[in-house]
Short mmCIF file of N, CA and C in Angstrom, two decimals:
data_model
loop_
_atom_site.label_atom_id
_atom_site.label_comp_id
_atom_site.label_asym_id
_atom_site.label_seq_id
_atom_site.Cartn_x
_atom_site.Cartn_y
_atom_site.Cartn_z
N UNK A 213 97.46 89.16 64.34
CA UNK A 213 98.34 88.43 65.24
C UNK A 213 99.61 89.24 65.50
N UNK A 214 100.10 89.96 64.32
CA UNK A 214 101.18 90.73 64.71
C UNK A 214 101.13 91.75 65.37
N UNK A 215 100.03 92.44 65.41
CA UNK A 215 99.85 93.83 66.15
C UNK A 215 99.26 93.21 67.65
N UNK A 216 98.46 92.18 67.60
CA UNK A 216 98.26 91.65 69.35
C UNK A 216 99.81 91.64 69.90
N UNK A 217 100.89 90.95 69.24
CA UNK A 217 102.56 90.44 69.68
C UNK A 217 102.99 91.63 70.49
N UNK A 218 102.59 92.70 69.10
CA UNK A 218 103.70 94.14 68.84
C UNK A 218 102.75 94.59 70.23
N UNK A 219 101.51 94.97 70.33
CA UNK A 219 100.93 95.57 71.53
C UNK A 219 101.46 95.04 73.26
N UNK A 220 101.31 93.62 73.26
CA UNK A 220 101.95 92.98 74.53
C UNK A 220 103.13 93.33 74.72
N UNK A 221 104.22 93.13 73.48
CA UNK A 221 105.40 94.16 73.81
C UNK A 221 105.38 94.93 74.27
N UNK A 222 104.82 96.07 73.84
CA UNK A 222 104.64 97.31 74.43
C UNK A 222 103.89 97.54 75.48
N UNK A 223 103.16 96.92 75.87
CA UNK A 223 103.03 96.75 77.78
C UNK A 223 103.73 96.38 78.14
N UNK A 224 104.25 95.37 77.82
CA UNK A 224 105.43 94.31 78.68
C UNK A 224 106.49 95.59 79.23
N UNK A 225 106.95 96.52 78.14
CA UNK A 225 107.68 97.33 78.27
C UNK A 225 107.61 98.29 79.17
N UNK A 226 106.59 99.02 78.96
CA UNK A 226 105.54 99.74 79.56
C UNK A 226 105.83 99.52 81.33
N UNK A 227 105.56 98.31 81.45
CA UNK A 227 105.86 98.24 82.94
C UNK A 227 107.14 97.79 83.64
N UNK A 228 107.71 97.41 82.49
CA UNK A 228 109.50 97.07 82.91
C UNK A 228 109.74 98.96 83.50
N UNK A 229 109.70 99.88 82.57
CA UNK A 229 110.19 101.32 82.70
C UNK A 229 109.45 101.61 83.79
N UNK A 230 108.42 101.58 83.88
CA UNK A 230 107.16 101.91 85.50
C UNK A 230 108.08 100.97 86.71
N UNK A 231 108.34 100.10 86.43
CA UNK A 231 108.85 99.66 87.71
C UNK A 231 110.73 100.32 88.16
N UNK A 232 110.98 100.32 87.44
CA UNK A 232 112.15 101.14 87.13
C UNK A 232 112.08 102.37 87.33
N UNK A 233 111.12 102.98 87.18
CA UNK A 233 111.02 104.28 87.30
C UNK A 233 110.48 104.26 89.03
N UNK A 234 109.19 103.41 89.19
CA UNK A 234 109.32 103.31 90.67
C UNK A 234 110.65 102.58 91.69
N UNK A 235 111.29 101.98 91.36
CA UNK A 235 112.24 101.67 92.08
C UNK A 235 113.36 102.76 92.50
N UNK A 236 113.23 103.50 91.20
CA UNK A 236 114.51 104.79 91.73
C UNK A 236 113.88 106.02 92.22
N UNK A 237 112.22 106.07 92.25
CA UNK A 237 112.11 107.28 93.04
C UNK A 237 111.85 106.92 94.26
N UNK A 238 111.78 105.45 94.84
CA UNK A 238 111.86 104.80 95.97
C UNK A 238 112.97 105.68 96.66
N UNK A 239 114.29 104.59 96.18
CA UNK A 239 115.36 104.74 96.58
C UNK A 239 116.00 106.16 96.99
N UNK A 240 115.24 107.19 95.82
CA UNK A 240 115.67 108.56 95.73
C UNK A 240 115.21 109.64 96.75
N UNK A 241 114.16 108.60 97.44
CA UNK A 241 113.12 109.16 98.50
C UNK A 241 112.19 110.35 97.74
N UNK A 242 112.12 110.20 96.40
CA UNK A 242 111.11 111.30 95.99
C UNK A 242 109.44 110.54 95.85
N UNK A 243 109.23 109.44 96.84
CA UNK A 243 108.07 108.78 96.50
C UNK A 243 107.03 109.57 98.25
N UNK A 244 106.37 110.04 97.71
CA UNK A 244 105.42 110.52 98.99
C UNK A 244 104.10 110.05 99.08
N UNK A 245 103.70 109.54 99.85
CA UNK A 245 102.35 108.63 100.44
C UNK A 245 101.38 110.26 100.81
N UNK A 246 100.20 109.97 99.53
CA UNK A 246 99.01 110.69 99.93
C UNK A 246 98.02 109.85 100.72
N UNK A 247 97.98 109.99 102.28
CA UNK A 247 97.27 108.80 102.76
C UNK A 247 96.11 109.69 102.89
N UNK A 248 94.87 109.14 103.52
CA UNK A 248 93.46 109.15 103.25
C UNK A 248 92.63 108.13 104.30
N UNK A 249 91.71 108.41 104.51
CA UNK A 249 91.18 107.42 105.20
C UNK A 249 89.93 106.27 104.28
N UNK A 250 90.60 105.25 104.15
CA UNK A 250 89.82 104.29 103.05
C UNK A 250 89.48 102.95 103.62
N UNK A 251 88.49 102.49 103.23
CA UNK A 251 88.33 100.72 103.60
C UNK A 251 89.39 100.31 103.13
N UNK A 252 90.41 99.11 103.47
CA UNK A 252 90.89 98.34 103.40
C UNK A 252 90.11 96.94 102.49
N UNK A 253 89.03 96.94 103.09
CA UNK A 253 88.09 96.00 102.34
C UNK A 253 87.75 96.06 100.82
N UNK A 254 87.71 97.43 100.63
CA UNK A 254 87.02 98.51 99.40
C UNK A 254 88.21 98.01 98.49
N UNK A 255 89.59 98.58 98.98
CA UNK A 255 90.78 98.21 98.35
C UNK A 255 90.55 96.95 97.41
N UNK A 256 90.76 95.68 98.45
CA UNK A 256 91.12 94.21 98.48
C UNK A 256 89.88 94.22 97.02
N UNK A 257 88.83 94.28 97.60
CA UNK A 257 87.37 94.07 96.31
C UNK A 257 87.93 94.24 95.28
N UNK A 258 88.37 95.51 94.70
CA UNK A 258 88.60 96.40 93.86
C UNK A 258 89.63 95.75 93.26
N UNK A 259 90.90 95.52 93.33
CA UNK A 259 91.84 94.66 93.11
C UNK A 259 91.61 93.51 92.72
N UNK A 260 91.24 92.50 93.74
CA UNK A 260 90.53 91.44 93.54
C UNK A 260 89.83 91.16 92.28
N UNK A 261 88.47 91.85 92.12
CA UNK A 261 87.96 91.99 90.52
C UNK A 261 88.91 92.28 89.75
N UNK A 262 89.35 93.08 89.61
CA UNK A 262 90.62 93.57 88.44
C UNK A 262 90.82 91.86 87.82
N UNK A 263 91.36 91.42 88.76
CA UNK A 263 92.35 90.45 88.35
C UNK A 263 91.44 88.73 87.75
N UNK A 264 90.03 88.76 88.54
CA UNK A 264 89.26 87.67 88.31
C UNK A 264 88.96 87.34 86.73
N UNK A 265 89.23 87.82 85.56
CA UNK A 265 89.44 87.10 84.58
C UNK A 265 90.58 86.49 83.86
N UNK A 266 91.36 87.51 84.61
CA UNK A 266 93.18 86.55 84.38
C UNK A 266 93.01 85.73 85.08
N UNK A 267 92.65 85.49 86.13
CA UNK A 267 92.57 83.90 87.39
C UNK A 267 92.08 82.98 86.60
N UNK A 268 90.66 83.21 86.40
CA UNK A 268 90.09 82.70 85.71
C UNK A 268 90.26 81.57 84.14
N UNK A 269 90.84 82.26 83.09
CA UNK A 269 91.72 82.28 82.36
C UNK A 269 92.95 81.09 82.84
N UNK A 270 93.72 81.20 83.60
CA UNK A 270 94.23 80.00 84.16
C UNK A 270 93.82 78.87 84.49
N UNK A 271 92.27 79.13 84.47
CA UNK A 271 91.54 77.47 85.39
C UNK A 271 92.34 77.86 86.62
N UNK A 272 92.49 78.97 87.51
CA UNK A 272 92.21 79.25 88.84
C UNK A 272 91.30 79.65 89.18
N UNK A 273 90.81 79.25 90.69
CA UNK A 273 90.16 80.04 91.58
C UNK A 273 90.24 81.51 92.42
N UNK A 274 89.47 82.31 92.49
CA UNK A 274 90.05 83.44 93.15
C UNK A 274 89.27 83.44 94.77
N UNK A 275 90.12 83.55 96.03
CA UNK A 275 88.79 83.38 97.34
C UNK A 275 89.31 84.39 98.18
N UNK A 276 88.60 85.12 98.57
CA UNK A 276 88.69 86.20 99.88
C UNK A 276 87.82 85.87 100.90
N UNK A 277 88.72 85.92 102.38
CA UNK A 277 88.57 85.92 103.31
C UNK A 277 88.53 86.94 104.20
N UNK A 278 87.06 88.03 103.88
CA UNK A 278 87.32 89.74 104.61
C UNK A 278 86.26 88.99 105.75
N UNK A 279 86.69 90.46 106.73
CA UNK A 279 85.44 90.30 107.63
C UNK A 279 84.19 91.07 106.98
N UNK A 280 82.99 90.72 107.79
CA UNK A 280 82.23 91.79 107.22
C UNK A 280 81.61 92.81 107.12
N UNK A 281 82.59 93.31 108.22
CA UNK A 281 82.52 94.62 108.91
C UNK A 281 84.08 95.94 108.01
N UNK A 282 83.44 96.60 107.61
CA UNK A 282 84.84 97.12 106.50
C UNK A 282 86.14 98.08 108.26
N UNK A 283 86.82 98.28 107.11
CA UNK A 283 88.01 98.58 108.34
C UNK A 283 88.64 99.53 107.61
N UNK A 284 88.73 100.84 108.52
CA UNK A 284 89.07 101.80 107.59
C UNK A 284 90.96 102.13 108.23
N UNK A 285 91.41 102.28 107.14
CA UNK A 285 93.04 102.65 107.70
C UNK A 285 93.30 103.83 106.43
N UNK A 286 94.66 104.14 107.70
CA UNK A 286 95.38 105.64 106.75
C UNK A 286 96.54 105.07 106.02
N UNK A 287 96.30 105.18 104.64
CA UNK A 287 97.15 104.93 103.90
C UNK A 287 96.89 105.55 102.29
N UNK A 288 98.04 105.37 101.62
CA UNK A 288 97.69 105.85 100.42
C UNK A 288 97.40 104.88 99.44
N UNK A 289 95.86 105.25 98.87
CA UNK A 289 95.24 103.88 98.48
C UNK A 289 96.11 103.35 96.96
N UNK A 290 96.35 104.56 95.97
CA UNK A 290 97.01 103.94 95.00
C UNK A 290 98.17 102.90 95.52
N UNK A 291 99.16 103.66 96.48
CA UNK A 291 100.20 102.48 96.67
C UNK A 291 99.96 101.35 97.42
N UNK A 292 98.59 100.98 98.00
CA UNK A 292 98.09 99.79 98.72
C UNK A 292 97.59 98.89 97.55
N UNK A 293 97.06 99.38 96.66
CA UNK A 293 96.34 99.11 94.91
C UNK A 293 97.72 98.27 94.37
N UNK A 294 99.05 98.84 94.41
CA UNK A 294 99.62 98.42 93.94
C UNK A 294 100.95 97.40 94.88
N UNK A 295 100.56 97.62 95.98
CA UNK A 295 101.30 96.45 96.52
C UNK A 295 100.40 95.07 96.34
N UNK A 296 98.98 95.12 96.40
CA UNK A 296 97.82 94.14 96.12
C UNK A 296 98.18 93.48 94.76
N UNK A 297 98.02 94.51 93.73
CA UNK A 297 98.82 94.21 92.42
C UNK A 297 99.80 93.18 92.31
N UNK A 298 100.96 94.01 92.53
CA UNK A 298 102.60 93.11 92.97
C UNK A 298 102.11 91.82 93.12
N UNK A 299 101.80 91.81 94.60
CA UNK A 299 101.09 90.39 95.32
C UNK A 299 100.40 89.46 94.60
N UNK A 300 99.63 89.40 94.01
CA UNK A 300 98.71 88.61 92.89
C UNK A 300 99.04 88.23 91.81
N UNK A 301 99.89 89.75 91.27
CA UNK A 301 100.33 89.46 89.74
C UNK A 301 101.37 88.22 90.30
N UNK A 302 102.17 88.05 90.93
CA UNK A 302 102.96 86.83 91.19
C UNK A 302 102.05 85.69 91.89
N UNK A 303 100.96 86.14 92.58
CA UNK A 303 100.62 84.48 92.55
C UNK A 303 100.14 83.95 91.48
N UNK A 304 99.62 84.51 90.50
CA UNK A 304 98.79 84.60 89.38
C UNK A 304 100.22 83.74 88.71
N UNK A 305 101.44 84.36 88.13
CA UNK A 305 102.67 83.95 87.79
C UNK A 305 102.98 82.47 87.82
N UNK A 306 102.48 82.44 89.25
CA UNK A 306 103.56 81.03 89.72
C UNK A 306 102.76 79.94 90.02
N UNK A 307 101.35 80.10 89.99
CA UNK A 307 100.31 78.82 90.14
C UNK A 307 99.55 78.44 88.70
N UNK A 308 99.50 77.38 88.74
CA UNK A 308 99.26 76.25 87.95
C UNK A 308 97.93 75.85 87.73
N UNK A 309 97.63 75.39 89.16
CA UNK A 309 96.44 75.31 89.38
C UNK A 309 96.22 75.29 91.17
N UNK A 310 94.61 75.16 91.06
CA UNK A 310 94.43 75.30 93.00
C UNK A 310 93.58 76.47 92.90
N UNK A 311 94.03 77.63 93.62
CA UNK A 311 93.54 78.50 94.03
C UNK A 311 94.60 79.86 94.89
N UNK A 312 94.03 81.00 94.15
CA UNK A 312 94.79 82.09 94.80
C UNK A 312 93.69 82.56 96.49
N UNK A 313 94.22 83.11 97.02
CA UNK A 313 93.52 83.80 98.08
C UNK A 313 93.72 84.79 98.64
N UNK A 314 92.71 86.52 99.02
CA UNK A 314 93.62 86.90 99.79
C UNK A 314 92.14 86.96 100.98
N UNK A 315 93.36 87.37 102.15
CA UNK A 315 92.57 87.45 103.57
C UNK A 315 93.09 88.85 104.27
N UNK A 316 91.90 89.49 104.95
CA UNK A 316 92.16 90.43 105.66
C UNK A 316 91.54 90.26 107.05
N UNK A 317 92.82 90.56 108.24
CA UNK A 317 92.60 90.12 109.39
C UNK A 317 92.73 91.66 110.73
N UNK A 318 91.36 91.72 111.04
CA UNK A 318 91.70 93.06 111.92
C UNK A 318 92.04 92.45 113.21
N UNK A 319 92.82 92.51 113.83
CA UNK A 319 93.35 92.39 115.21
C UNK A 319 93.57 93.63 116.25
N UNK A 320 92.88 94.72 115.54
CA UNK A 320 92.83 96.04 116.57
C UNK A 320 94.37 96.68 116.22
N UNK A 321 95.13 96.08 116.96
CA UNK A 321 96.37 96.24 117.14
C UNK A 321 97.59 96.66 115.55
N UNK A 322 97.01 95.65 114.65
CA UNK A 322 97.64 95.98 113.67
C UNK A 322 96.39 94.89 112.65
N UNK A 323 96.32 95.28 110.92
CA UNK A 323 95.61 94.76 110.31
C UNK A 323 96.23 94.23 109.27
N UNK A 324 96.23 92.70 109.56
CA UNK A 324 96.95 91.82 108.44
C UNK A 324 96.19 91.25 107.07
N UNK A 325 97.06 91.35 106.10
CA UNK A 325 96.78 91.59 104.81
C UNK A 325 97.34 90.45 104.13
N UNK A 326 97.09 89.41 103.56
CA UNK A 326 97.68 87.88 103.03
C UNK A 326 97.10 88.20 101.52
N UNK A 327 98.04 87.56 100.88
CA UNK A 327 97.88 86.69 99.38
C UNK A 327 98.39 85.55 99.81
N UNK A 328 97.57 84.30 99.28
CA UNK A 328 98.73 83.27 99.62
C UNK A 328 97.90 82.35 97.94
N UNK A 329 98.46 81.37 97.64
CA UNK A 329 98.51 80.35 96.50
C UNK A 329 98.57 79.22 96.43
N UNK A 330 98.26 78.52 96.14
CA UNK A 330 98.60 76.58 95.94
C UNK A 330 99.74 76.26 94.55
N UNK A 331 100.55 77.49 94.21
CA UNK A 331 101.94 77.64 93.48
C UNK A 331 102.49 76.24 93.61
N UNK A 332 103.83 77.26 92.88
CA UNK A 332 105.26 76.12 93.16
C UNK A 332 105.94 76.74 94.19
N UNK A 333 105.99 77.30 95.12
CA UNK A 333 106.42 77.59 96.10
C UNK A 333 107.96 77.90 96.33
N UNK A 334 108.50 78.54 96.72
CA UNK A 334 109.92 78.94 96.85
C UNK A 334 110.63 78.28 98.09
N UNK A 335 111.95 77.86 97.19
CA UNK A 335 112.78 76.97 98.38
C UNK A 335 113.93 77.97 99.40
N UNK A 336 113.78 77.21 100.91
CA UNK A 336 113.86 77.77 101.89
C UNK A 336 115.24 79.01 101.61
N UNK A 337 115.85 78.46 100.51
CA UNK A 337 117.32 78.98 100.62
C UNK A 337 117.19 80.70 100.17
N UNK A 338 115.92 80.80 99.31
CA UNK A 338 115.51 81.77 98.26
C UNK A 338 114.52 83.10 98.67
N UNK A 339 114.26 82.15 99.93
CA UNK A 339 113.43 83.31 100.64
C UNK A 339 114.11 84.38 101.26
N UNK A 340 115.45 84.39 101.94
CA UNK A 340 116.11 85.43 102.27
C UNK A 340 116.00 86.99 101.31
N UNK A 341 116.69 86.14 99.62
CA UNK A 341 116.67 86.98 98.93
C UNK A 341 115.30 87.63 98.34
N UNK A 342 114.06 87.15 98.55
CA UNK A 342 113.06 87.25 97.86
C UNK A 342 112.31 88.97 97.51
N UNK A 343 112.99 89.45 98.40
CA UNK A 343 112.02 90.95 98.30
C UNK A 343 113.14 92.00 97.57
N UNK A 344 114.26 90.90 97.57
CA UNK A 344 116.02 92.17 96.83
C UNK A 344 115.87 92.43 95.27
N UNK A 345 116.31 93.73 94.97
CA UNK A 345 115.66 93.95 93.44
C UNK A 345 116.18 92.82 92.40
N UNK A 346 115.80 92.66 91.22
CA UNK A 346 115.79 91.94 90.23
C UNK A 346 115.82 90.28 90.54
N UNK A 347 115.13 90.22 91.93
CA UNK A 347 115.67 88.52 92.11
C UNK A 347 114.49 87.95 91.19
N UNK A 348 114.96 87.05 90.55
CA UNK A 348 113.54 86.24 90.00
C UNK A 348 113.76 84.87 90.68
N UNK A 349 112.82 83.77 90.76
CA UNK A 349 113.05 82.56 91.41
C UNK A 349 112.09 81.80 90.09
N UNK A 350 112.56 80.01 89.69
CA UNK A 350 111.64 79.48 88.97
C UNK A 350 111.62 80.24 87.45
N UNK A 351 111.78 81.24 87.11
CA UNK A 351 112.26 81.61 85.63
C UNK A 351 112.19 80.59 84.46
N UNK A 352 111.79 80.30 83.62
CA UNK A 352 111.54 79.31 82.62
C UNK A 352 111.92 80.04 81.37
N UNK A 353 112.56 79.71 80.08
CA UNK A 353 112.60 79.92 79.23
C UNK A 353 111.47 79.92 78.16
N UNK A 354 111.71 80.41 77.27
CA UNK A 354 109.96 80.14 76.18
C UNK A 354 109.12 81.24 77.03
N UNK A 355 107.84 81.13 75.72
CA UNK A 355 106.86 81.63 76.19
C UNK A 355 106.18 82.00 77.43
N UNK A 356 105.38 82.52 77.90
CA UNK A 356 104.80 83.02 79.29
C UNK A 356 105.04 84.24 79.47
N UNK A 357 104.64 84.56 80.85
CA UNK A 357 104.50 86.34 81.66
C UNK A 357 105.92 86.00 81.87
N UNK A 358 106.65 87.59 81.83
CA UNK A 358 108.40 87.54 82.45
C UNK A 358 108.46 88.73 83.42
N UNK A 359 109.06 88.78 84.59
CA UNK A 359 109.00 89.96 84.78
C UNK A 359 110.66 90.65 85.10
N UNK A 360 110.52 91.72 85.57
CA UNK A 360 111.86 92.72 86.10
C UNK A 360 112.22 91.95 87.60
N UNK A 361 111.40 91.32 88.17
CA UNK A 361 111.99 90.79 89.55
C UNK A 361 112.40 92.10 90.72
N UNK A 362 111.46 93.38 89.84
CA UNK A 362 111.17 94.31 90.60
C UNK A 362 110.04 94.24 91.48
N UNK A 363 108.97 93.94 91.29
CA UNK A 363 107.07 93.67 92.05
C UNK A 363 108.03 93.77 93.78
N UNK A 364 108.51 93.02 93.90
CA UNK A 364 108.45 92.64 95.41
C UNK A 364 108.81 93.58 96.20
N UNK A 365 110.56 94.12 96.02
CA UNK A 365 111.37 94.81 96.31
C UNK A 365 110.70 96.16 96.45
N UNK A 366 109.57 96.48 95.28
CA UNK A 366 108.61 97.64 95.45
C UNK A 366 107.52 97.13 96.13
N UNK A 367 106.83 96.18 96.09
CA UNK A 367 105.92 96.13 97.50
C UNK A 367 106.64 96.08 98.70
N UNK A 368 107.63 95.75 99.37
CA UNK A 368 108.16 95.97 100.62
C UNK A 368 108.42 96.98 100.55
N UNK A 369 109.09 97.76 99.73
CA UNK A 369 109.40 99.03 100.03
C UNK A 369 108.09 100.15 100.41
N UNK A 370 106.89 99.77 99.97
CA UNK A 370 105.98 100.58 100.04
C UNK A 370 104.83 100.17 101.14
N UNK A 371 105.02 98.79 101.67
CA UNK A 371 104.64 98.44 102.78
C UNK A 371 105.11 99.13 104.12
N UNK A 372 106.85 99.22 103.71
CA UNK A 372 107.61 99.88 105.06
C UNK A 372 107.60 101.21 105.02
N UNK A 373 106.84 101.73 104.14
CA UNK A 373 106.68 103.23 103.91
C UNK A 373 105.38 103.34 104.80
N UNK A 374 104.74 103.01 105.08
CA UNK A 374 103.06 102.89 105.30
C UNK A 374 103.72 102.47 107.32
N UNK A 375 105.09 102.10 107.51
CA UNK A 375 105.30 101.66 108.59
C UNK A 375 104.63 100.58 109.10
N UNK A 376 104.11 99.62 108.00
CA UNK A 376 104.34 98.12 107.93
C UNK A 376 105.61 96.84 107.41
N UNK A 377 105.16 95.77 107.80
CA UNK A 377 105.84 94.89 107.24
C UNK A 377 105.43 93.90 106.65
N UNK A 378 106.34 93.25 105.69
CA UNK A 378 105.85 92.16 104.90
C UNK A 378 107.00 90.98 105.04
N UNK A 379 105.96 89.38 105.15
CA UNK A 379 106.97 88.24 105.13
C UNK A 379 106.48 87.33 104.21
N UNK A 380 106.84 86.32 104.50
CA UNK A 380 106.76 85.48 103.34
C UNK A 380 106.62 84.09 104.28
N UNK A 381 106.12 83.04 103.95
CA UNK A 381 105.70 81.37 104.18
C UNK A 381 105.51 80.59 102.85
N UNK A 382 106.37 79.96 102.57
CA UNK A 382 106.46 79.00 101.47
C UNK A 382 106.59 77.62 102.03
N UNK A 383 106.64 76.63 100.78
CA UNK A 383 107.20 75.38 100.91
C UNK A 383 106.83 74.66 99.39
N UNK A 384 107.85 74.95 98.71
CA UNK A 384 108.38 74.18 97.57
C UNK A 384 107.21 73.08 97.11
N UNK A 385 106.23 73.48 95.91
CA UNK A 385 105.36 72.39 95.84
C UNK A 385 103.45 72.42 96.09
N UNK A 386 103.89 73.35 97.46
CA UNK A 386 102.72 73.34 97.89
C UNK A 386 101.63 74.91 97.92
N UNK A 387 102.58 75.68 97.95
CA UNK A 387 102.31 77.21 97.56
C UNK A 387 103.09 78.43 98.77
N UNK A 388 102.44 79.51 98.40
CA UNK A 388 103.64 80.83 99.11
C UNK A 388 102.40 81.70 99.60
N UNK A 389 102.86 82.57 100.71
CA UNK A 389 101.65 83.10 101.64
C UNK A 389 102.63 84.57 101.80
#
């Protein structure tokens, strides 16, 4: 029991310094996108599994909504891996129960990419700040996952690197998209 504690520590840690360490080579502009030409679909799967026994584990559901035709875009797949990451590991965070989801939507024009949740959802006032470093929202004392309130601030940042964007749709209660 003590060495399971002492080990989670030391991930816990582990990715406090990783995000930290990605946040300042963000900022420092020493972060460079090896893009590639990859499914988008391939991605989402890949991710997706990763995460289906932590869902699970919650008494959540996990549901994707791809087409079924794959869609290939230029990007760099580790940092798409890990904006997917970001994305989940917080819906994963903040739902209870329900169901996580993500959806991928080709529109030619541009190809939209959703996580959304049946959470506790973030109130309207909170969303401004939501993607600014260290914001946390809902924070509880005691036991549970904690994080740096870095995830976001580094998925937008690495979304707008890719010369996308990312938003947010909440409502307090009901879940966050």
């Amino acid at each position: 029991k003590i060495l399971v504690t002492a080990r989670d520590n030391i991930d816990r840690l582990a990715r406090i310094i990783n995000e930290l360490l990605d946040i300042s080579k963000i900022e420092s502009g020493r972060v460079t996108l090896k893009r590639g030409q990859v499914d988008i679909l391939d991605i989402v799967k890949r991710t997706v599994f990763s995460f289906e026994g932590k869902i699970k584990e919650h008494g959540l559901k996990i549901k994707t909504n791809l087409p079924a035709k794959g869609i290939d875009v230029y990007v760099d797949e580790d940092k798409v891996i890990q904006i997917f990451t970001n994305l989940l590991g917080n819906a994963l965070k903040f739902t209870r129960k329900g169901f996580i989801e993500v959806s991928v939507v080709d529109s030619k024009e541009v190809v939209e990419c959703s996580v959304s949740d049946t959470g506790s959802g973030i109130a309207n006032e909170d969303i401004p700040k939501l993607f600014s470093k260290f914001q946390q929202f809902g924070r509880t004392a005691g036991a549970g996952e904690k994080g740096t309130g870095l995830g976001l601030s580094i998925a937008k940042s690495l979304v707008e690197m890719h010369k996308g964007s990312i938003n947010v749709e909440s409502k307090v209660g009901t879940g966050t998209k």
